[in-house]
Short mmCIF file of C-alpha atoms in Angstrom, two decimals:
data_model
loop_
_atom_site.label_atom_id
_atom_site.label_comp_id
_atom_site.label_asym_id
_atom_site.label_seq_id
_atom_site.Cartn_x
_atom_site.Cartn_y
_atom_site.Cartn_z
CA UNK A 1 127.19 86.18 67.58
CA UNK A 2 129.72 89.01 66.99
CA UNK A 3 127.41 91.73 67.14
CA UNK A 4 126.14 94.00 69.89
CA UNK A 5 122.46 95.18 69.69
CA UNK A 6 121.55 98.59 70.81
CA UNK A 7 119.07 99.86 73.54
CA UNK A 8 115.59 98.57 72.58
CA UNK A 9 116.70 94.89 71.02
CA UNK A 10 118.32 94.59 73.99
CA UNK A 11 115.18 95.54 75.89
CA UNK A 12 113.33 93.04 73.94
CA UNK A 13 115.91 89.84 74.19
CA UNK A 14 116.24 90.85 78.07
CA UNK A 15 112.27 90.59 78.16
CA UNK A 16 112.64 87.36 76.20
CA UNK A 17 115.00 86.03 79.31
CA UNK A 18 112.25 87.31 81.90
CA UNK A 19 109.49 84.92 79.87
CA UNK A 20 111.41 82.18 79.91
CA UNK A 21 112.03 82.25 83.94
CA UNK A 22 108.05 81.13 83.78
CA UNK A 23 107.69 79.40 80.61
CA UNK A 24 110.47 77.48 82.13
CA UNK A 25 109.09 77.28 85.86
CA UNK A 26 105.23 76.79 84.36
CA UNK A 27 105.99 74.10 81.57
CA UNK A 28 105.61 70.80 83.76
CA UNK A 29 102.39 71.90 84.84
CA UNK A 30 100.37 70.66 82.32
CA UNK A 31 102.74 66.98 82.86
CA UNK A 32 102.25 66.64 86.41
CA UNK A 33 98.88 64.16 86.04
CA UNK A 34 100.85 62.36 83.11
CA UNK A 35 103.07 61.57 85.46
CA UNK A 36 101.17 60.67 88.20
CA UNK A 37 98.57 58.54 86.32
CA UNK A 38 102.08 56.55 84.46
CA UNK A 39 104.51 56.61 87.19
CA UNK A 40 101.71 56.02 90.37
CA UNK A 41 102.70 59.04 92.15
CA UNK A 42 100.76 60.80 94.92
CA UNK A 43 99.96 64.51 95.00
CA UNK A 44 103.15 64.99 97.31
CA UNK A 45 105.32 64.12 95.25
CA UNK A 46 104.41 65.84 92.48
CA UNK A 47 103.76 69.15 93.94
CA UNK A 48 107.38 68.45 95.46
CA UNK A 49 109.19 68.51 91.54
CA UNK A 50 107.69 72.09 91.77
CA UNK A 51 108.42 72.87 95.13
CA UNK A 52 112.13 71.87 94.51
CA UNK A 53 112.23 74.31 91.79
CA UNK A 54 111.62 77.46 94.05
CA UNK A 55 113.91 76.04 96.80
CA UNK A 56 116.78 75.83 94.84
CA UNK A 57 116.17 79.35 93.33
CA UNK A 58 116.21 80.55 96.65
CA UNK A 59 119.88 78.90 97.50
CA UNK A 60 121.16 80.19 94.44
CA UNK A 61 119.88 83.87 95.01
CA UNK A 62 121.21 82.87 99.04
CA UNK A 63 124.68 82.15 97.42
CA UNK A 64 125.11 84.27 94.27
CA UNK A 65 121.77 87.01 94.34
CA UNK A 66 123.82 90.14 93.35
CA UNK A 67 126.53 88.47 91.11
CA UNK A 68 125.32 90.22 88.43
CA UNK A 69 126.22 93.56 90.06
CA UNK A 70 129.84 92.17 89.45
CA UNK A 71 129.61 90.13 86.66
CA UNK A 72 127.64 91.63 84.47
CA UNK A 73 123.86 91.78 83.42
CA UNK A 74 124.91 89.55 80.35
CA UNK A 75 126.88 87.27 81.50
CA UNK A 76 125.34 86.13 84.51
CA UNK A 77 121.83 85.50 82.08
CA UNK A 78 123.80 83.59 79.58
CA UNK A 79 124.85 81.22 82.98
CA UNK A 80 121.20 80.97 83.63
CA UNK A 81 119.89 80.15 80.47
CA UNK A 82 122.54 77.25 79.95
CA UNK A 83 121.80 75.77 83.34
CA UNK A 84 117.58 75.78 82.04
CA UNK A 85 118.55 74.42 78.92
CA UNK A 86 120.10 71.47 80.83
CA UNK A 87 117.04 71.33 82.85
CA UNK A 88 114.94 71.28 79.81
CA UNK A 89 116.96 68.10 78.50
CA UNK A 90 116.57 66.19 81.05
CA UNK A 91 112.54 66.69 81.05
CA UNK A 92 112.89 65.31 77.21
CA UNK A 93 114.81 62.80 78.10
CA UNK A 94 113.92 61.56 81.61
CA UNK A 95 112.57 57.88 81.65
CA UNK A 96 111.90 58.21 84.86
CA UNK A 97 110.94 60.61 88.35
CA UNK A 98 114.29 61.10 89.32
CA UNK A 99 115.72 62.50 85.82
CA UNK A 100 112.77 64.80 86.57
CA UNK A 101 113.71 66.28 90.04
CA UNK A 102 117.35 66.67 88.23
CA UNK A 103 116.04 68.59 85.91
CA UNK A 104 113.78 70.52 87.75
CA UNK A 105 116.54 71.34 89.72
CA UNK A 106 119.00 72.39 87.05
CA UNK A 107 116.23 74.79 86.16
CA UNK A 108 116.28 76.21 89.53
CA UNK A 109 119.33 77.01 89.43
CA UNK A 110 119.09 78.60 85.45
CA UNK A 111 115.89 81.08 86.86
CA UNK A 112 117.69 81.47 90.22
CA UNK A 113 120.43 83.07 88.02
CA UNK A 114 118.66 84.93 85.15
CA UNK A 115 115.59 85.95 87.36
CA UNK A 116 117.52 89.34 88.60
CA UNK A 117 120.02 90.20 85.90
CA UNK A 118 116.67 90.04 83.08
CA UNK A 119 114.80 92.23 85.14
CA UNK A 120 117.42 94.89 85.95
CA UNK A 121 119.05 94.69 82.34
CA UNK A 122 114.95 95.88 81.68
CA UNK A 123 114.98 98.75 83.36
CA UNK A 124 118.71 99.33 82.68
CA UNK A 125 117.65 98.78 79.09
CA UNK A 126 114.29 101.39 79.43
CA UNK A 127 114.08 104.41 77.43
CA UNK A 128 114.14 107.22 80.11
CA UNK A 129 110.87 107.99 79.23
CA UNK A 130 109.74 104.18 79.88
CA UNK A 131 111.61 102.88 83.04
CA UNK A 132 108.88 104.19 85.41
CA UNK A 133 106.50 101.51 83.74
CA UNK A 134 109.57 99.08 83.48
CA UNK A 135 108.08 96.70 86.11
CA UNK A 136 104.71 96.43 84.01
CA UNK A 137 106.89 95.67 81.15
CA UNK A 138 108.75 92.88 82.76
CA UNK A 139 105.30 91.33 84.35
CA UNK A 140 103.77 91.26 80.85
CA UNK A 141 106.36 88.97 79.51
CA UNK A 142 106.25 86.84 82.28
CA UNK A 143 102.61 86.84 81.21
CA UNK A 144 103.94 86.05 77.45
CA UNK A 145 105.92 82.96 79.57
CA UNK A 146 103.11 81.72 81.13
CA UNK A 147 100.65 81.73 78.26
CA UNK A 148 103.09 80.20 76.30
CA UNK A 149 103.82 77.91 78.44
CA UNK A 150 99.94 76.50 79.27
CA UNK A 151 99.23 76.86 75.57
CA UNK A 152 102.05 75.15 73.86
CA UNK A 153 102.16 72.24 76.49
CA UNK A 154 98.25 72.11 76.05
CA UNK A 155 98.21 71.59 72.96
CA UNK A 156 101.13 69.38 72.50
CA UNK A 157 100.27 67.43 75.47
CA UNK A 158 96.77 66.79 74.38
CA UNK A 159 97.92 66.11 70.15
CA UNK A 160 101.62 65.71 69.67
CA UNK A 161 103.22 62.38 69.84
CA UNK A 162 105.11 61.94 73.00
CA UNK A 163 103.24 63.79 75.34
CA UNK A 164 105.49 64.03 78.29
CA UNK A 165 108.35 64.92 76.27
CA UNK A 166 107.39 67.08 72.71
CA UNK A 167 106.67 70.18 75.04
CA UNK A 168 110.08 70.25 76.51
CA UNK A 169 111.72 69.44 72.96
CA UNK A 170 110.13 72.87 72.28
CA UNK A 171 110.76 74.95 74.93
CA UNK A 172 114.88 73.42 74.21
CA UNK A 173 114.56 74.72 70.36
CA UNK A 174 113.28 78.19 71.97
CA UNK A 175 115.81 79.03 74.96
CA UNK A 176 118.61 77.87 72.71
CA UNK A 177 117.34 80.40 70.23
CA UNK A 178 117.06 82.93 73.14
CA UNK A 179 120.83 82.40 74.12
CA UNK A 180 121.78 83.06 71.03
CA UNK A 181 120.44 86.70 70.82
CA UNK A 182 121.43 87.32 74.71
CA UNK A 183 125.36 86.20 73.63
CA UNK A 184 124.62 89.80 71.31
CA UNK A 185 123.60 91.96 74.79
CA UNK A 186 126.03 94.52 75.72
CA UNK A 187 129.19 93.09 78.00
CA UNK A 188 129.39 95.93 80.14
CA UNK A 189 126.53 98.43 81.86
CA UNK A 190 127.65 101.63 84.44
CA UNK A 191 125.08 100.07 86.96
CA UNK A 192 128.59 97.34 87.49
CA UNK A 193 130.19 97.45 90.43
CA UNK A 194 134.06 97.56 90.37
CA UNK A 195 136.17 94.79 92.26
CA UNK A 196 136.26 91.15 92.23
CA UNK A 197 132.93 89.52 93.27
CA UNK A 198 132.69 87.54 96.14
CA UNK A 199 129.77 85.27 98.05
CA UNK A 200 128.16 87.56 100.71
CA UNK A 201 124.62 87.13 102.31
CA UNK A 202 121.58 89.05 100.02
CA UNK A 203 121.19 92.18 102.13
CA UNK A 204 118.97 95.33 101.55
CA UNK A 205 120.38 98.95 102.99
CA UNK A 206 119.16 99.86 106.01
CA UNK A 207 117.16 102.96 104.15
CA UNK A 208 115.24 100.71 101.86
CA UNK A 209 113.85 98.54 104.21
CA UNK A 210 110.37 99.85 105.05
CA UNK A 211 109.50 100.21 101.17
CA UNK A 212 111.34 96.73 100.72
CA UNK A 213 109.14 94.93 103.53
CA UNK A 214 106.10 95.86 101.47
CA UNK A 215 107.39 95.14 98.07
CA UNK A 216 108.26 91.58 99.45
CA UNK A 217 104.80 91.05 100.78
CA UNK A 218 103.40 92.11 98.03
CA UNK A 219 106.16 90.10 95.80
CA UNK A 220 105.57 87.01 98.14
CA UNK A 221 101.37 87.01 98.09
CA UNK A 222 101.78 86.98 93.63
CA UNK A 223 104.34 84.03 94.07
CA UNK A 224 101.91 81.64 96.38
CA UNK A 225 98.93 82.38 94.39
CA UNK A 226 101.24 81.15 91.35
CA UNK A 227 102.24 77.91 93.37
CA UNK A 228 98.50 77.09 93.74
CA UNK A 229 97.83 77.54 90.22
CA UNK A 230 100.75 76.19 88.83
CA UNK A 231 100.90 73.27 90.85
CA UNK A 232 97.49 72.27 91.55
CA UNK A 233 95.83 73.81 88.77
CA UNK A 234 95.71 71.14 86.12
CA UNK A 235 94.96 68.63 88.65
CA UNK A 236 92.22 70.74 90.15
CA UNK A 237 90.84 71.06 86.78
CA UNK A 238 91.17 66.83 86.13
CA UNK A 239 89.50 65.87 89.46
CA UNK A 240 87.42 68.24 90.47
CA UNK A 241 86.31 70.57 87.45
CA UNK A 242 86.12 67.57 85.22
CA UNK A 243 87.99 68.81 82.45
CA UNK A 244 89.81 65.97 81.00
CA UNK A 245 91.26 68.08 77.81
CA UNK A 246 94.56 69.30 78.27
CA UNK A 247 94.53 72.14 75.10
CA UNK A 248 91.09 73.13 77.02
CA UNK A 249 92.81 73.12 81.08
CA UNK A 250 96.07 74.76 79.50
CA UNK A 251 93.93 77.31 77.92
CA UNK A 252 91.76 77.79 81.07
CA UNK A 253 95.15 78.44 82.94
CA UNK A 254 96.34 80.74 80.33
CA UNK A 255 93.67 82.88 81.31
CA UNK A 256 95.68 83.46 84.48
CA UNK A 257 98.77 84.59 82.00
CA UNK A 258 96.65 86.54 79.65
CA UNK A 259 95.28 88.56 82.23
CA UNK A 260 97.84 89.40 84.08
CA UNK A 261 100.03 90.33 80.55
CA UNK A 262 96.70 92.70 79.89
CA UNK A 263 96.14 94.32 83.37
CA UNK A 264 100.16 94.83 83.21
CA UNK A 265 100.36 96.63 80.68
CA UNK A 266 96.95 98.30 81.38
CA UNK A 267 97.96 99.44 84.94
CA UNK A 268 101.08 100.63 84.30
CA UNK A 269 100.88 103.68 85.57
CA UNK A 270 99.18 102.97 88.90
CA UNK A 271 101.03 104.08 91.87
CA UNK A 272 103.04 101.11 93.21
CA UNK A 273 100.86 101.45 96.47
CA UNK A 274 97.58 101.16 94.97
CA UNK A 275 98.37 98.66 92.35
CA UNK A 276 99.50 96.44 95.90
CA UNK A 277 96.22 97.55 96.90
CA UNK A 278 94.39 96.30 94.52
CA UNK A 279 96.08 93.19 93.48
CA UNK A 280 95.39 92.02 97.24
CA UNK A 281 92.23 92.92 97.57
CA UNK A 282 91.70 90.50 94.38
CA UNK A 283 93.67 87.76 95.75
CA UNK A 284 90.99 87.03 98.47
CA UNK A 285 88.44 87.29 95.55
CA UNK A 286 90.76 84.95 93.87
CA UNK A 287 90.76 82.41 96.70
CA UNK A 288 87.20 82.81 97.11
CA UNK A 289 86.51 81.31 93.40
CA UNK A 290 88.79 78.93 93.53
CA UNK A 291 87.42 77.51 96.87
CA UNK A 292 83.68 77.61 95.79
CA UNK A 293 84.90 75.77 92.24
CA UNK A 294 86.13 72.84 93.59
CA UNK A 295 82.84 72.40 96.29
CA UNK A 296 80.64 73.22 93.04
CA UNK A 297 82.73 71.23 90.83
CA UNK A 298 82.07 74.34 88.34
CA UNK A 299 84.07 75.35 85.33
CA UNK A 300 82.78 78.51 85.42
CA UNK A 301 83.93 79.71 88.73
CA UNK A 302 87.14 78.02 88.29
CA UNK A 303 87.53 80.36 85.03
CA UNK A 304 87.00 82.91 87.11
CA UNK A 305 89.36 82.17 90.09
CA UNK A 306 92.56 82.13 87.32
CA UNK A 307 91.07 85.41 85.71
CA UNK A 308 91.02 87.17 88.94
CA UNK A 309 94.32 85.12 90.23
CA UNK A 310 96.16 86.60 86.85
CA UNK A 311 94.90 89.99 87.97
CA UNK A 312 96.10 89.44 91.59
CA UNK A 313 99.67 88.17 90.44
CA UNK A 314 100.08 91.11 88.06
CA UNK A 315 99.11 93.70 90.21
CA UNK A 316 101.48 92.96 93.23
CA UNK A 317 104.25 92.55 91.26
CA UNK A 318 104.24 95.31 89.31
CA UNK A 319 103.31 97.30 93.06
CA UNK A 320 106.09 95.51 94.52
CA UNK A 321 108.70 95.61 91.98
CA UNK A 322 107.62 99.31 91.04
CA UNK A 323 108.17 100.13 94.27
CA UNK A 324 111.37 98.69 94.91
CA UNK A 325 112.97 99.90 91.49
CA UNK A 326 111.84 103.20 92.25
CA UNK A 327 113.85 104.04 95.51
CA UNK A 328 116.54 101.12 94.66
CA UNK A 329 119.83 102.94 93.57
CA UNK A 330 121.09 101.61 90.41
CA UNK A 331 124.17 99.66 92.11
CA UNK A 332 121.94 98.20 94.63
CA UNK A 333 119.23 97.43 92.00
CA UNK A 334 120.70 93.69 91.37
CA UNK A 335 121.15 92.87 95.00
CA UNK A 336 117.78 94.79 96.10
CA UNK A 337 115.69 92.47 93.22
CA UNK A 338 117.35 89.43 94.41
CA UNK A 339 115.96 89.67 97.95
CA UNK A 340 112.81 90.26 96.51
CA UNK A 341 112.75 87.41 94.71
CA UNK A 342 114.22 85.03 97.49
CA UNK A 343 111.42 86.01 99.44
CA UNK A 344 108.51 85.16 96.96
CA UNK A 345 110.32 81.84 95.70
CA UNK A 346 110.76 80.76 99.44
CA UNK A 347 106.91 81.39 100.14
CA UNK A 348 106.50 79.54 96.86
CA UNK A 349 108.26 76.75 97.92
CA UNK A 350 106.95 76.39 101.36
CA UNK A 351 103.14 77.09 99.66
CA UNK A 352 103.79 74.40 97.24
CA UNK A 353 105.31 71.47 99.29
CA UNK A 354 102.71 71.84 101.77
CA UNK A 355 99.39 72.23 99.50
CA UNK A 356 101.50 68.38 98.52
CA UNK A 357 101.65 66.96 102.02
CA UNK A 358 97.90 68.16 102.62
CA UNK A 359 96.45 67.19 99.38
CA UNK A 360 97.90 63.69 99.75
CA UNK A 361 96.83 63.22 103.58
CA UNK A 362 93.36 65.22 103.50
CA UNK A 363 92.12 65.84 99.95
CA UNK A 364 92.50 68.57 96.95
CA UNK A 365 89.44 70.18 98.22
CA UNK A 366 91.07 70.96 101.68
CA UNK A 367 94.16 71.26 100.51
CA UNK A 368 92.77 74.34 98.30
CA UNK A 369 90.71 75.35 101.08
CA UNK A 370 93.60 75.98 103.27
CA UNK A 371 95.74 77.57 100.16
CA UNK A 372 92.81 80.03 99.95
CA UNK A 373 92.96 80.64 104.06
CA UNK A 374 96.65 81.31 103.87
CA UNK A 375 95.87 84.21 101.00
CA UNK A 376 93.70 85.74 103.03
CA UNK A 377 95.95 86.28 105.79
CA UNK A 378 99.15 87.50 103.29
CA UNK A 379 96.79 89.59 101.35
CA UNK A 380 95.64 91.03 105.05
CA UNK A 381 99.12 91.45 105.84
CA UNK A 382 99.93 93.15 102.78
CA UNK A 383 96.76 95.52 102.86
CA UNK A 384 97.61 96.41 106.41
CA UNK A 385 101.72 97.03 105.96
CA UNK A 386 100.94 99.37 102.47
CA UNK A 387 98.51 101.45 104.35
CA UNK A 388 100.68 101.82 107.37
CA UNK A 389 104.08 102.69 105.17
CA UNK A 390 101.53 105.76 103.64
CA UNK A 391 101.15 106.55 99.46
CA UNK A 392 103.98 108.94 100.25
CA UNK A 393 106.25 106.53 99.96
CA UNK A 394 105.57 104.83 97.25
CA UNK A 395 104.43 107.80 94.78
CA UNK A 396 107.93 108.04 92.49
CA UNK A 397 106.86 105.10 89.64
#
């Protein structure tokens, strides 16, 4: 593509990179009890080809987070979305578990690499009238991402031919299609830094640390309420909901996308501090639903718990990426983003792989029960470190 597009397509195509980071991290979700009921695996293992997904991202934003301060916004995105599109393949094609942690870790590295330059080339890509509601921008497509994802693998899951393998055909046709229009981004943005780049640790200035301590906690608490819902949530729905339709459990966790998409763009001019606030305080609620759902085996409440859970996860990271991107100086912004993000994928992670171990040794119901215990005590955390930083702080969003 020979052309370069101007301020708002790139906005747009640089949104379209940000959805696919969690169409891309959300799309086996709906697969996992495929798998498991064809291949005989136990919970632990397939919570563990999610986990791997957020590990990797970490090591790549360990090893390369503010590359893109060197690099370039475009380039280091088009690097990304070739590594997911590899990913992708080897989801279609995998005969077996194996091709499937492969791929799942090719995709680490693609999100681990597009993650930060999409959402900085959003706000570098903002009209000046619309970067201070950048960060609601860039959580509603991630909501797009998400919905997409549940509905699409519903739906081909559940009717499609192939259904461990049409969904990812799909999501291949789209991110190519994506690459495509990023390849017409801008080369060059001032935010660059000049010289060579090099491999240094992810560090934050010493004068953004007490806003970035909150904005991680914050960023963190959104990310392990995703790894419960994206990698229990279909199951939770199978065995202890009931619900054996895939279209209907995709669509029940798209409620978790939708909402958050809504209350993004909604909220999007709540103060970063309050929005954290908030987004906590519905977290525990969040918990709360999910934990009485599986005891009640009700469909209702767990409707409720991804409802409030996409309201939670939209909330803190709009707070804590608000917050960050509003005291963040422009040629710190890539760097500053990736620490945030290596943060929340190494909770993630850690959430993930151990909701596995537990659910295999103990049970989904404890295993969600202790998910929802762990919530409680980030979400206090979070609550507690906002309040003590002070709204002053946090007030330019």
């Amino acid at each position: 593509m020979n052309i370069t597009f101007g301020r708002s397509a790139s906005f747009l195509i640089s949104g379209a990179v940000v959805a696919h980071t969690l169409w891309t991290s959300a799309a086996p979700a709906m697969t996992y009890p495929i798998y498991a009921r064809e291949w005989h695996l136990s919970p632990a293992v397939t919570t563990g080809i999610f986990a791997i997904y957020p590990v990797v991202v970490v090591l790549v934003l360990i090893l390369s987070g503010d590359i893109s301060d060197y690099i370039g916004l475009r380039a280091t995105m088009l690097s990304g979305l070739l590594f997911s599109i590899a990913g992708v393949l080897l989801f279609a094609l995998g005969p077996n578990v194996v091709w499937i942690y492969g791929g799942r870790t090719l995709m680490g590295v693609g999100v681990g690499l597009s993650a930060t330059p999409s959402a900085a080339a959003m706000v570098e890509f903002a009209s000046l009238r619309g970067k201070s509601s950048a960060s609601a921008a860039i959580a509603a497509c991630q909501g797009v991402g998400l919905v997409a994802a549940a509905l699409v693998g519903g739906a081909l899951i559940q009717y499609a031919p192939y259904p461990t393998r049409s969904n990812f055909w799909v999501l291949f046709a789209v991110l190519s299609t994506i690459f495509a229009f990023t390849a017409g981004l801008p080369r060059h943005t001032p935010s660059e830094e000049k010289g060579p780049w090099k491999i240094r640790p992810v560090s934050v200035p010493k004068s953004l640390r007490p806003v970035f301590a909150v904005s991680a906690f914050a960023m963190s608490l959104s990310y392990a309420l995703g790894a419960i819902t994206l990698s229990l949530g279909a199951q939770i729905a199978i065995e202890l909901v009931g619900s054996t339709n895939s279209l209907v459990n995709g669509a029940i966790i798209a409620l978790f996308s939708s909402s958050s998409a809504v209350v993004s763009v909604a909220g999007r001019k709540l103060p970063p501090s309050l929005a954290i606030l908030l987004g906590s305080i519905a977290c525990i609620l969040c918990g709360g639903f999910l934990v009485l759902s599986s005891l009640s085996h009700s469909l209702a409440l767990f409707t409720s718990s991804m409802i409030t859970a996409g309201i939670a996860y939209s909330m803190l990271f709009s707070g804590g990426l608000g917050l960050i991107s509003a005291h963040a100086p422009a040629h710190h912004r890539g760097g500053a983003i990736s620490a945030l993000l290596l943060s929340a994928y190494l909770v993630q992670g850690c959430m993930a792989f151990v909701l596995g171990l537990l659910a295999t040794a103990a049970g989904l119901t404890i295993a969600i029960e202790a998910g929802a215990a762990v919530l409680g005590v980030i979400a206090f955390a979070t609550i507690t470190l906002a309040l003590a930083t002070g709204p002053g702080r946090s007030s330019a969003y």
